[in-house]
Tab-separated table of C-alpha atoms in Angstrom:
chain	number	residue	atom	x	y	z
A	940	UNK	CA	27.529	44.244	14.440
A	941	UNK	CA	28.335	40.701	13.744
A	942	UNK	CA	27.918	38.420	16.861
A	943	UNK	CA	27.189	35.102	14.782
A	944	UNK	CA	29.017	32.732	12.609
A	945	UNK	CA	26.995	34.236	9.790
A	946	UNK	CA	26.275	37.416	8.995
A	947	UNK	CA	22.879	37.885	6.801
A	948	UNK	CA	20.470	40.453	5.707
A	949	UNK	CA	17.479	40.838	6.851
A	950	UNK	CA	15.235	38.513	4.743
A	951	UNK	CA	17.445	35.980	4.804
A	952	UNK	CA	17.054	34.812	8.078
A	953	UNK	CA	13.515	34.633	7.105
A	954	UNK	CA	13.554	32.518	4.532
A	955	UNK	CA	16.421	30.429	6.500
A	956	UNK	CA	13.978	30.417	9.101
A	957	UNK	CA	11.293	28.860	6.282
A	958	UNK	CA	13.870	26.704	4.988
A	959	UNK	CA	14.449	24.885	8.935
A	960	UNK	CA	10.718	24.778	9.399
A	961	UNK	CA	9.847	23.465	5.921
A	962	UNK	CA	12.420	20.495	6.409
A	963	UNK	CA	10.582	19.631	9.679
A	964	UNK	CA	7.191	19.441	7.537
A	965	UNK	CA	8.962	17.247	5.419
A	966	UNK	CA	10.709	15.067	8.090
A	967	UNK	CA	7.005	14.391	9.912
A	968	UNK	CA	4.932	14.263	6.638
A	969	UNK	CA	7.190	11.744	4.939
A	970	UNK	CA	8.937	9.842	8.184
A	971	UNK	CA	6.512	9.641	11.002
A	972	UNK	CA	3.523	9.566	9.210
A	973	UNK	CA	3.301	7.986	5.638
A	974	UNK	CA	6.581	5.988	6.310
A	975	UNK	CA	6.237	4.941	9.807
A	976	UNK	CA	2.594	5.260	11.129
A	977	UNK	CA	0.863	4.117	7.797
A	978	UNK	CA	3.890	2.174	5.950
A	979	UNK	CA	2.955	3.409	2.641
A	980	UNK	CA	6.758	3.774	1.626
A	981	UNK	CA	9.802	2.566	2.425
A	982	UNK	CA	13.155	4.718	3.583
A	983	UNK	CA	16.596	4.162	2.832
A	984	UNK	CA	18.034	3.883	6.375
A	985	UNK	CA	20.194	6.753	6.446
A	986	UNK	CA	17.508	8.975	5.071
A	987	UNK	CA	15.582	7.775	7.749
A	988	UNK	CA	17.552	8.297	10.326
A	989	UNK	CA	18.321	12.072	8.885
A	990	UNK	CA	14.597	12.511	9.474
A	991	UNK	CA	14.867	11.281	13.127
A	992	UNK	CA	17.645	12.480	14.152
A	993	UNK	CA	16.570	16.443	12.787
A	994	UNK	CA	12.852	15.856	14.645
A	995	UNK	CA	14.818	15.150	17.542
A	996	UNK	CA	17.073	18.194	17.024
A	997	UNK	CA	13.295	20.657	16.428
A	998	UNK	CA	10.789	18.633	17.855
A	999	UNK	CA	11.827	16.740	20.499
A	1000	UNK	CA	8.806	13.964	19.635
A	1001	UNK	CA	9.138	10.492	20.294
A	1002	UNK	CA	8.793	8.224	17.198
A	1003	UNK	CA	6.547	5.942	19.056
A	1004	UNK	CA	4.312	8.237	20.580
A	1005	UNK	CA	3.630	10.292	17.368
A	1006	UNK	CA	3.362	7.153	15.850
A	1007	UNK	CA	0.993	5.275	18.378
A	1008	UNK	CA	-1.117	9.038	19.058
A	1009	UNK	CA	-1.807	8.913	15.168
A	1010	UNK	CA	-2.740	5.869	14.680
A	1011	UNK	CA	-5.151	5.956	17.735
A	1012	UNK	CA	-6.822	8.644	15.916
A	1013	UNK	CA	-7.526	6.764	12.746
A	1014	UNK	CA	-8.879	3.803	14.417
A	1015	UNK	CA	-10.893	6.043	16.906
A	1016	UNK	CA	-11.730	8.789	14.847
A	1017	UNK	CA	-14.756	11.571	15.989
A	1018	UNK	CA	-15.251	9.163	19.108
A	1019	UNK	CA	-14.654	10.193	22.741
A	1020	UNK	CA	-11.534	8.012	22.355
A	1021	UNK	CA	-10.138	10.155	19.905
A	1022	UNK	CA	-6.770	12.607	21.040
A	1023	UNK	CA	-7.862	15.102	19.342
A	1024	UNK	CA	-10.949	15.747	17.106
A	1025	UNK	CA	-12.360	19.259	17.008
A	1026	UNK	CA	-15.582	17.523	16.735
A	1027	UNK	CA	-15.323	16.062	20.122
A	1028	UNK	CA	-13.339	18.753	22.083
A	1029	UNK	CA	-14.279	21.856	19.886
A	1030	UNK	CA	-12.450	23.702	17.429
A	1031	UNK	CA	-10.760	26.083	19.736
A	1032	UNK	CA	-9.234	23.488	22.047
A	1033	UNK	CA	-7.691	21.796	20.037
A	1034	UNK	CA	-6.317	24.607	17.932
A	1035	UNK	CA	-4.992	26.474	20.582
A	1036	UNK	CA	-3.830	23.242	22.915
A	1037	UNK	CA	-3.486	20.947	20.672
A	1038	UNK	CA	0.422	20.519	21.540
A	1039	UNK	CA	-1.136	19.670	25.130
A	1040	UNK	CA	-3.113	16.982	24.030
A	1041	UNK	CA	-0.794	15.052	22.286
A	1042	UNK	CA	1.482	15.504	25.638
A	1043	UNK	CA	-1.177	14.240	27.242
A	1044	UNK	CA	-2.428	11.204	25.313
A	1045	UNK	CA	1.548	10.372	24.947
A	1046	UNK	CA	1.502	9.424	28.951
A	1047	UNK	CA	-0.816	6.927	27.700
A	1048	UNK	CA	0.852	3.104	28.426
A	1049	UNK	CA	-1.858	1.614	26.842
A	1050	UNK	CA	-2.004	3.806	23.520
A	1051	UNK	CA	1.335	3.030	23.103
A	1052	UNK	CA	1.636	-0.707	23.810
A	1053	UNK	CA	-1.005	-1.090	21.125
A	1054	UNK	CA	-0.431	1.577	18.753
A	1055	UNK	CA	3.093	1.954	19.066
A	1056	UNK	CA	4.251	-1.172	16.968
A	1057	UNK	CA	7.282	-1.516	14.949
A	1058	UNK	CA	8.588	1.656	15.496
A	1059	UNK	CA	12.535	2.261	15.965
A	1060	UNK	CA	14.096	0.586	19.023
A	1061	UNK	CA	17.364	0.313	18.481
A	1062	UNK	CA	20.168	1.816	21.239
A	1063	UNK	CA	20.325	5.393	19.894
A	1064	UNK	CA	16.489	5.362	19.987
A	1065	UNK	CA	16.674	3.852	24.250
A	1066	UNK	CA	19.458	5.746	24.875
A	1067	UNK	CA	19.327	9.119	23.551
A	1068	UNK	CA	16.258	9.910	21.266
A	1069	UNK	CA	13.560	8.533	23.857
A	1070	UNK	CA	14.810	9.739	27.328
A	1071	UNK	CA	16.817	12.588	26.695
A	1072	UNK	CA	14.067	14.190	24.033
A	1073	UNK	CA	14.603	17.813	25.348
A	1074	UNK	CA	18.874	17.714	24.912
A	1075	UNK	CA	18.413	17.709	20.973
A	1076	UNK	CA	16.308	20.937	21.149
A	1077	UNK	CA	18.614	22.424	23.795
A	1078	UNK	CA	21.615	21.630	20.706
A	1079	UNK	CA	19.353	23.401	18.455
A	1080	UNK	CA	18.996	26.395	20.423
A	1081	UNK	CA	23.044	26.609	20.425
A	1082	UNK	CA	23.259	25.491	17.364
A	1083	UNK	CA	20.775	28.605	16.046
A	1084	UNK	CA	22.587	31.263	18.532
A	1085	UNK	CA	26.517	30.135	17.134
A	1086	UNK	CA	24.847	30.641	13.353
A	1087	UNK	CA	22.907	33.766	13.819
A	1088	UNK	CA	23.833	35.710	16.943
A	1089	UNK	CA	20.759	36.702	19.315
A	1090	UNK	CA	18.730	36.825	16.372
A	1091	UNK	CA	18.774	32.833	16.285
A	1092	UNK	CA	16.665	32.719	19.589
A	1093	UNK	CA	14.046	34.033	17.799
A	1094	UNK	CA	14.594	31.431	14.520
A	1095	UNK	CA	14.606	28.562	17.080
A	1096	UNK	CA	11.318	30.255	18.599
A	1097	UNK	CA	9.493	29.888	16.001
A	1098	UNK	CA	10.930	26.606	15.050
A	1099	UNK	CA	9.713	25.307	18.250
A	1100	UNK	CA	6.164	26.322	17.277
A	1101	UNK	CA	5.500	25.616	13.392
A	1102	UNK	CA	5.014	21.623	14.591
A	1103	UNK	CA	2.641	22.154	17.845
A	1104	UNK	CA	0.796	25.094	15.763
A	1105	UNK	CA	0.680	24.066	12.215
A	1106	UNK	CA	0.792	20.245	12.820
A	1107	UNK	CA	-0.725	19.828	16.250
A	1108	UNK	CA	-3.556	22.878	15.546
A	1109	UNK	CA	-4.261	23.165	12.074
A	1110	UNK	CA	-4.553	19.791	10.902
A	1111	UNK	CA	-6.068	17.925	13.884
A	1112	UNK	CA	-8.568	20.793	13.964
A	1113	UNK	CA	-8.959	22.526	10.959
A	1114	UNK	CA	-8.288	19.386	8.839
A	1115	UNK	CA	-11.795	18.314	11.068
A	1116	UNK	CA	-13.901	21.483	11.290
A	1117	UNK	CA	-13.204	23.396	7.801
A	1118	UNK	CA	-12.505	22.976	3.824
A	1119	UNK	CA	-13.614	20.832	1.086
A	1120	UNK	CA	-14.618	17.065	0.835
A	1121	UNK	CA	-13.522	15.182	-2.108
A	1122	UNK	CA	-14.696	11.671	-0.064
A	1123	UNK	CA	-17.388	10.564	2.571
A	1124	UNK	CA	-15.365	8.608	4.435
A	1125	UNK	CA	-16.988	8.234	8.422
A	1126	UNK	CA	-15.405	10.961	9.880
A	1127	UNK	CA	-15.304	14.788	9.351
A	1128	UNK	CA	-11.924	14.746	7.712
A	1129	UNK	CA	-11.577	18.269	5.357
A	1130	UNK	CA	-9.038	19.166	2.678
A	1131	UNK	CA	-8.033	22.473	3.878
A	1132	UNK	CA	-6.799	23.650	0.231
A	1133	UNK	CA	-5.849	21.487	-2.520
A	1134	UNK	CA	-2.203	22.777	-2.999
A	1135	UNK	CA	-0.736	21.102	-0.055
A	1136	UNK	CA	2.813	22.988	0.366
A	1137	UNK	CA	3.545	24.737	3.800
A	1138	UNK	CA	2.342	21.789	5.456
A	1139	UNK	CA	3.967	19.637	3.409
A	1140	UNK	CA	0.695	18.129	1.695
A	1141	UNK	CA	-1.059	16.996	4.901
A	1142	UNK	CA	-3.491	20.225	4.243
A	1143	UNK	CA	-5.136	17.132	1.951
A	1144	UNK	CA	-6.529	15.750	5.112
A	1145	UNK	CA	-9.545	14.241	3.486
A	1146	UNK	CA	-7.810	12.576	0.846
A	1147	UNK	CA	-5.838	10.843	3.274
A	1148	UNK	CA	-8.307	9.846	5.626
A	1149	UNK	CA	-9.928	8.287	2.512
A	1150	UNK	CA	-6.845	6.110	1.774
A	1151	UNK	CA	-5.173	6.165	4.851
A	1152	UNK	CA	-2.096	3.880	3.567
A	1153	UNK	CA	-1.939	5.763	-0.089
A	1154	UNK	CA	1.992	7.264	0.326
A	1155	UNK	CA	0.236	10.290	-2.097
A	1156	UNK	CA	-2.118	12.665	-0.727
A	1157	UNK	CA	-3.137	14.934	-3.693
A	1158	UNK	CA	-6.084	12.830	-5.781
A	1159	UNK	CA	-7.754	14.977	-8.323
A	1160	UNK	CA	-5.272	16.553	-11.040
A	1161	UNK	CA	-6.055	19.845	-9.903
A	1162	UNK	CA	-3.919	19.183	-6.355
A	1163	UNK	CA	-0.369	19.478	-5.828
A	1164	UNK	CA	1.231	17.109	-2.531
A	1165	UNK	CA	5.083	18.338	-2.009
A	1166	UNK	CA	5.595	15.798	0.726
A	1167	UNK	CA	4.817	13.172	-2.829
A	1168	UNK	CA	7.165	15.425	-5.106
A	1169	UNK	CA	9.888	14.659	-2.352
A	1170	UNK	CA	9.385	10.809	-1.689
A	1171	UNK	CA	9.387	10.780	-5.673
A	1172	UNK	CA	12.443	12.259	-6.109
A	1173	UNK	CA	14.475	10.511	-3.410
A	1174	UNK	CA	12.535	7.236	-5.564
A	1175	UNK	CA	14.556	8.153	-8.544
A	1176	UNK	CA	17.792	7.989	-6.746
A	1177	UNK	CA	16.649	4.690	-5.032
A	1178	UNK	CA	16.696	6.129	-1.280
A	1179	UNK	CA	12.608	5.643	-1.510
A	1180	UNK	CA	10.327	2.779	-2.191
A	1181	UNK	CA	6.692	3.741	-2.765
A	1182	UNK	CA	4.448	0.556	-1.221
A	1183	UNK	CA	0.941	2.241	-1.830
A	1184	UNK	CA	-0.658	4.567	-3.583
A	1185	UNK	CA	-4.315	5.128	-3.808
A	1186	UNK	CA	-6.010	3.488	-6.846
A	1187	UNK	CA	-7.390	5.935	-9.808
A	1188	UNK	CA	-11.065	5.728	-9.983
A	1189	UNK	CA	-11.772	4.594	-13.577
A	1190	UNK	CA	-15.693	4.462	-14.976
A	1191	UNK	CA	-16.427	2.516	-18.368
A	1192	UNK	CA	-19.601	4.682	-19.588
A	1193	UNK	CA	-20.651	1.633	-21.745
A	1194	UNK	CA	-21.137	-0.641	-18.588
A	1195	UNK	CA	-24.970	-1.124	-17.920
A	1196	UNK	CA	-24.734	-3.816	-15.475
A	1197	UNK	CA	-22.871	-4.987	-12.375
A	1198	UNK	CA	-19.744	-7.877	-12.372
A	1199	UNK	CA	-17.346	-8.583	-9.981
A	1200	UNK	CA	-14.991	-5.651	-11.614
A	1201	UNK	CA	-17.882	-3.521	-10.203
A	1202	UNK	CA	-17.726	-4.965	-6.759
A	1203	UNK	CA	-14.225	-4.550	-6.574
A	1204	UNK	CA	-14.296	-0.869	-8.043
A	1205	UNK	CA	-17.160	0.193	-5.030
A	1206	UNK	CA	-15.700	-1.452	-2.333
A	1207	UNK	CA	-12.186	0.087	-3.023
A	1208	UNK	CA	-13.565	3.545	-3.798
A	1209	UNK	CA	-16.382	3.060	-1.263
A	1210	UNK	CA	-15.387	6.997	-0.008
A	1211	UNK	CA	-15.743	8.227	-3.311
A	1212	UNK	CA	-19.405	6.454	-3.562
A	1213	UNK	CA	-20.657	7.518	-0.778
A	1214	UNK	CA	-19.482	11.577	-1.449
A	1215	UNK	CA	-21.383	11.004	-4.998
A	1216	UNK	CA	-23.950	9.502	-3.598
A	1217	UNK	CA	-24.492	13.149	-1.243
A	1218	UNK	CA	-23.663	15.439	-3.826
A	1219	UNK	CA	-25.903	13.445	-6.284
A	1220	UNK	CA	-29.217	13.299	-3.541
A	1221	UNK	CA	-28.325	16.836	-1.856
A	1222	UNK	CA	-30.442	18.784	-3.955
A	1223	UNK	CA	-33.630	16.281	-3.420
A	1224	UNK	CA	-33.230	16.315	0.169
A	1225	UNK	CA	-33.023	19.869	0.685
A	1226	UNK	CA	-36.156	19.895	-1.617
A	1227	UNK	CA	-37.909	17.806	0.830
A	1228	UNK	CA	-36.622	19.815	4.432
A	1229	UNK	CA	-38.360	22.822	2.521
A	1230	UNK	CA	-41.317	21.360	1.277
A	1231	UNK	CA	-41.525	19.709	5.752
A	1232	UNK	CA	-40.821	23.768	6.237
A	1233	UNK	CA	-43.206	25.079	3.663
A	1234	UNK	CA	-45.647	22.595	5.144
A	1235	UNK	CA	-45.709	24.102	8.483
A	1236	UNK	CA	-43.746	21.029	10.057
A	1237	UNK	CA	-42.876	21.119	13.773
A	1238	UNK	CA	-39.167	21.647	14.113
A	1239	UNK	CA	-38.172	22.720	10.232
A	1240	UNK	CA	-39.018	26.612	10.602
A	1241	UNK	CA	-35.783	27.350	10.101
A	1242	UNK	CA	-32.341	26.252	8.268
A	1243	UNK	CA	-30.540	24.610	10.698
A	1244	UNK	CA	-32.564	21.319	9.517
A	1245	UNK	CA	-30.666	22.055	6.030
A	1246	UNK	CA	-27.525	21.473	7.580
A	1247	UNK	CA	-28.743	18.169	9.476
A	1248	UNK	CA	-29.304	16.656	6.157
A	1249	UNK	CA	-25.892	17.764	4.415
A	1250	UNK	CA	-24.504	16.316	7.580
A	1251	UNK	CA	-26.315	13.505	7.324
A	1252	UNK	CA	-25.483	12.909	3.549
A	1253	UNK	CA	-21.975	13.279	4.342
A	1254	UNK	CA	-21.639	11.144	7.276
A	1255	UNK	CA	-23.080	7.994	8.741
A	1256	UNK	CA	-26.315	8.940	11.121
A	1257	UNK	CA	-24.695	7.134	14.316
A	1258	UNK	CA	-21.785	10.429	13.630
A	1259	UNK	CA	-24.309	12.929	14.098
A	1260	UNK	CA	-24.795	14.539	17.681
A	1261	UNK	CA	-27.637	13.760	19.529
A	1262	UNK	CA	-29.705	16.429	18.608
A	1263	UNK	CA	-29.073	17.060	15.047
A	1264	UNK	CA	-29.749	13.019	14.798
A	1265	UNK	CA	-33.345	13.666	16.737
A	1266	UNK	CA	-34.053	16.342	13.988
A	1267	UNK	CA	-33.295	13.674	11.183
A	1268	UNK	CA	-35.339	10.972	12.748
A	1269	UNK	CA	-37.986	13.328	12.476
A	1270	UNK	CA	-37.448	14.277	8.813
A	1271	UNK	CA	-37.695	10.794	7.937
A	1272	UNK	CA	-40.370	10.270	9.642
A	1273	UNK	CA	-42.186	13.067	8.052
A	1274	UNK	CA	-40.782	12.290	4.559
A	1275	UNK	CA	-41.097	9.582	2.367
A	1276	UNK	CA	-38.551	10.618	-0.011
A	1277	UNK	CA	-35.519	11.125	2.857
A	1278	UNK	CA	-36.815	7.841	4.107
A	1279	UNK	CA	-35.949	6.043	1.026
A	1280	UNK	CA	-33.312	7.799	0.359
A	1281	UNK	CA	-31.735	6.550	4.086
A	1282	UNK	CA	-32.425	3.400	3.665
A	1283	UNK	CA	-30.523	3.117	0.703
A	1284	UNK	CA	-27.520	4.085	1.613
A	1285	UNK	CA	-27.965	1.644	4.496
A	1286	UNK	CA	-28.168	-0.924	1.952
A	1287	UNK	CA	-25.097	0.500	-0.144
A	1288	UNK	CA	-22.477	1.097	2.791
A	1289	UNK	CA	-24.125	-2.630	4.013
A	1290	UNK	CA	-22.166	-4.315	0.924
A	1291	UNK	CA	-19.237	-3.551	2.385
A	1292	UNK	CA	-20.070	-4.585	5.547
A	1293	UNK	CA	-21.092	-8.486	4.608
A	1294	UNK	CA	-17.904	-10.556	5.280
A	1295	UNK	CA	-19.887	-13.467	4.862
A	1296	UNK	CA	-21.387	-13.183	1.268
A	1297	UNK	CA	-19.939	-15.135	-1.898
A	1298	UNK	CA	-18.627	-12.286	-4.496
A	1299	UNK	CA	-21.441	-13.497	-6.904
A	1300	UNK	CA	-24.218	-13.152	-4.091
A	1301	UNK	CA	-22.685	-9.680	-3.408
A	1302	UNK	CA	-22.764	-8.848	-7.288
A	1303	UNK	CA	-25.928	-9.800	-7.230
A	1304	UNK	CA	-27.041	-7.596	-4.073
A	1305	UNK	CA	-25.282	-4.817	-5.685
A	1306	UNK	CA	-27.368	-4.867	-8.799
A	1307	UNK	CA	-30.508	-5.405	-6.946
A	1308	UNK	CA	-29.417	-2.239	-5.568
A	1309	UNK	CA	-29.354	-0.553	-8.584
A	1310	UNK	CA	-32.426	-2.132	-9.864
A	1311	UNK	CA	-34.381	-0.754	-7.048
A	1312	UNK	CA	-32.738	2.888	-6.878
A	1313	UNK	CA	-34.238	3.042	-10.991
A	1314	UNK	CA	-37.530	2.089	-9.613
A	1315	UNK	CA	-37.785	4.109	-6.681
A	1316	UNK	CA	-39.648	7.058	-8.364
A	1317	UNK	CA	-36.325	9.024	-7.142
A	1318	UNK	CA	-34.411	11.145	-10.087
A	1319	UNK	CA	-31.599	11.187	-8.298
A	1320	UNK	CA	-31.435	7.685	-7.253
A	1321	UNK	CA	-32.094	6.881	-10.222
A	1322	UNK	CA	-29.072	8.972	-11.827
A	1323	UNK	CA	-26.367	8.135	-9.153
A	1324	UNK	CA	-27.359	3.988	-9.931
A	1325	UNK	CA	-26.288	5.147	-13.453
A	1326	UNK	CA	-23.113	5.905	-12.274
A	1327	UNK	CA	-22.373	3.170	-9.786
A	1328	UNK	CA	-23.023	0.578	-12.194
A	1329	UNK	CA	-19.789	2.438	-14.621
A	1330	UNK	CA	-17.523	1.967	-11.469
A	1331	UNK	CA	-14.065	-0.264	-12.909
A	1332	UNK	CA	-10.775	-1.126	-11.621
A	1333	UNK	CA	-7.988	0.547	-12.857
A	1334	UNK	CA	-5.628	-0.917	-14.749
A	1335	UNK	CA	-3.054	-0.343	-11.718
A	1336	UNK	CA	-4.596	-0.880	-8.307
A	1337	UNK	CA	-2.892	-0.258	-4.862
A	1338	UNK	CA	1.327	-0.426	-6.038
């Protein structure tokens, strides 16, 4: 018996269900975060205000606070101060209440007054969108019944959830705790699979933590972004304006010394360095944590020193806990090799770092670099100072 406007088979209101949810992934991927929070594209207004208006109607989120929660989270990232990193809180919290912490950081003043910038304020957004956020969900719940009948309470159901469990739970804490690194940036950022589709590309969490204001999320050619397919197609029928994109990385195999093109290429793919600089070293260091074992060293008896030191490669040492970073301090101690190899990337991530070196003295540091990685006695170091000196700018940078 028919008791809504439409009348559907089964597997319809499935994938209509899939359909509402998927533009919701869309509206958050491509509004509130690479449009508004990161301004790596511009919206025509009325497709920006389609976006708002339909988070409003499933959602219920505030621009501002989504806006000012996210940003806190880049610039705080894998510190207490963070809203929400599984590192911090643990996996499970923020997976299964991750919905609560964003309610909770949103009561904030102070994360919004300084995070909240330039986000809409005009009357619709101080009349209606801001104070009365629950009404628009309410006219989606009636909106869903009139459609579909009883059967609609259950679409709205689990329209309600996809954002608080998808959004709020797997990408604040499985985009920290599991997947695949394609960069080292200083954080614990994962991609959780490289075809980025139910979540609308954000799955490429590592990528994007890597070039935070890049409006496209997949980087290698084997990854696929929707959320970029879409912003490129409303771009062909002008309603999109892409402001940033992350640079290609581009390496000139002739190249056998450093210049400024070099300098540029390093600092602007610094990420990338630093991930080829662990994957290239990983295999030495674990060499040396079971040579410390083999030796009978206190404290390497079993593997968990293994996965200090792929840690360690990956991030900065200040990002390790407390006693993983008392396990490395000992390693280095104990090894000449991991020494070295630590206090060369010190001196690598330090280029960065120097705001007040001349580009020719940093040049100039940079190839000392790679003139004392060759002479290290290090095969590895040796190899990856190979490939940093090959580092170019591509013939399009940032757009």
């Amino acid at each position: 018996m028919q008791t809504g406007l439409l009348d559907l088979p089964w597997w319809a209101y499935v994938l209509v269900t899939l359909g509402l949810t998927h533009v919701t992934i869309a509206s958050v991927t491509i509004f509130l975060h690479r449009h508004q929070a990161h301004r790596a594209l511009a919206l025509h207004p009325a497709v920006a205000h389609f976006f708002r208006f339909w988070l409003w109607l499933t959602t219920g989120m505030v621009t501002r606070e989504w806006v000012a929660i996210h940003r806190k989270h880049h610039a705080t990232t894998e510190t207490a101060d963070d809203p929400h990193s599984p590192q911090v809180r643990g996996i499970l919290k923020v997976l299964l209440e991750g919905a609560e912490l964003y309610r909770l950081e949103s009561r904030n003043a102070a994360t919004l007054a300084q995070y909240g910038r330039g986000t809409p304020d005009d009357w619709i957004e101080r009349k209606l969108y801001t104070p009365h956020s629950a009404v628009g969900v309410g006219i989606m719940l009636l909106i869903d019944l009139v459609l579909f009948g009883p059967i609609g309470l259950t679409m709205w159901a689990v329209q309600m959830l996809w954002i608080p469990i998808f959004a709020a739970g797997v990408i604040n804490g499985v985009g920290h705790y599991w997947g695949y690194r394609n960069f080292a940036p200083y954080d614990a950022s994962r991609n959780i699979v490289p075809w980025g589709v139910l979540i609308g590309g954000e799955e490429l969490h590592n990528n994007h933590h890597a070039y935070a204001s890049s409006a496209r999320f997949s980087n290698r050619w084997w990854e696929f972004d929707i959320g970029w397919m879409y912003i490129r197609a409303l771009g062909i029928v002008h309603l999109a304006k892409v402001r940033k994109v992350a640079p290609r990385i581009r390496y000139i195999t002739s190249k056998t010394h450093c210049d400024a093109d070099t300098l540029q290429a390093v600092i602007t793919h610094r990420y990338d360095v630093l991930a080829r600089f662990a994957r290239t070293l990983q295999r030495t260091a674990m060499e040396e944590i079971r040579s410390l074992r083999d030796s009978a060293v206190p404290g390497f008896k079993d593997s968990g020193a293994l996965e200090v030191v792929r840690h360690w490669l990956q991030r900065d040492a200040q990002a390790l806990p407390e006693k993983e970073r008392a396990v490395l301090e000992q390693a280095l101690h104990s090894s000449p090799v991991l020494s070295t190899i630590d206090s060369m990337r010190q001196d690598l991530t330090a280029l960065w770092g120097r705001s007040t070196a001349t580009k020719d003295q940093l040049v100039r540091q940079l190839e000392d670099w790679c003139r004392r990685a060759e002479q290290s006695g290090i095969d590895a170091l040796r190899e990856f100072s190979r490939t940093l000196r090959r580092y170019d700018l591509p013939s399009r940078g940032m757009q």
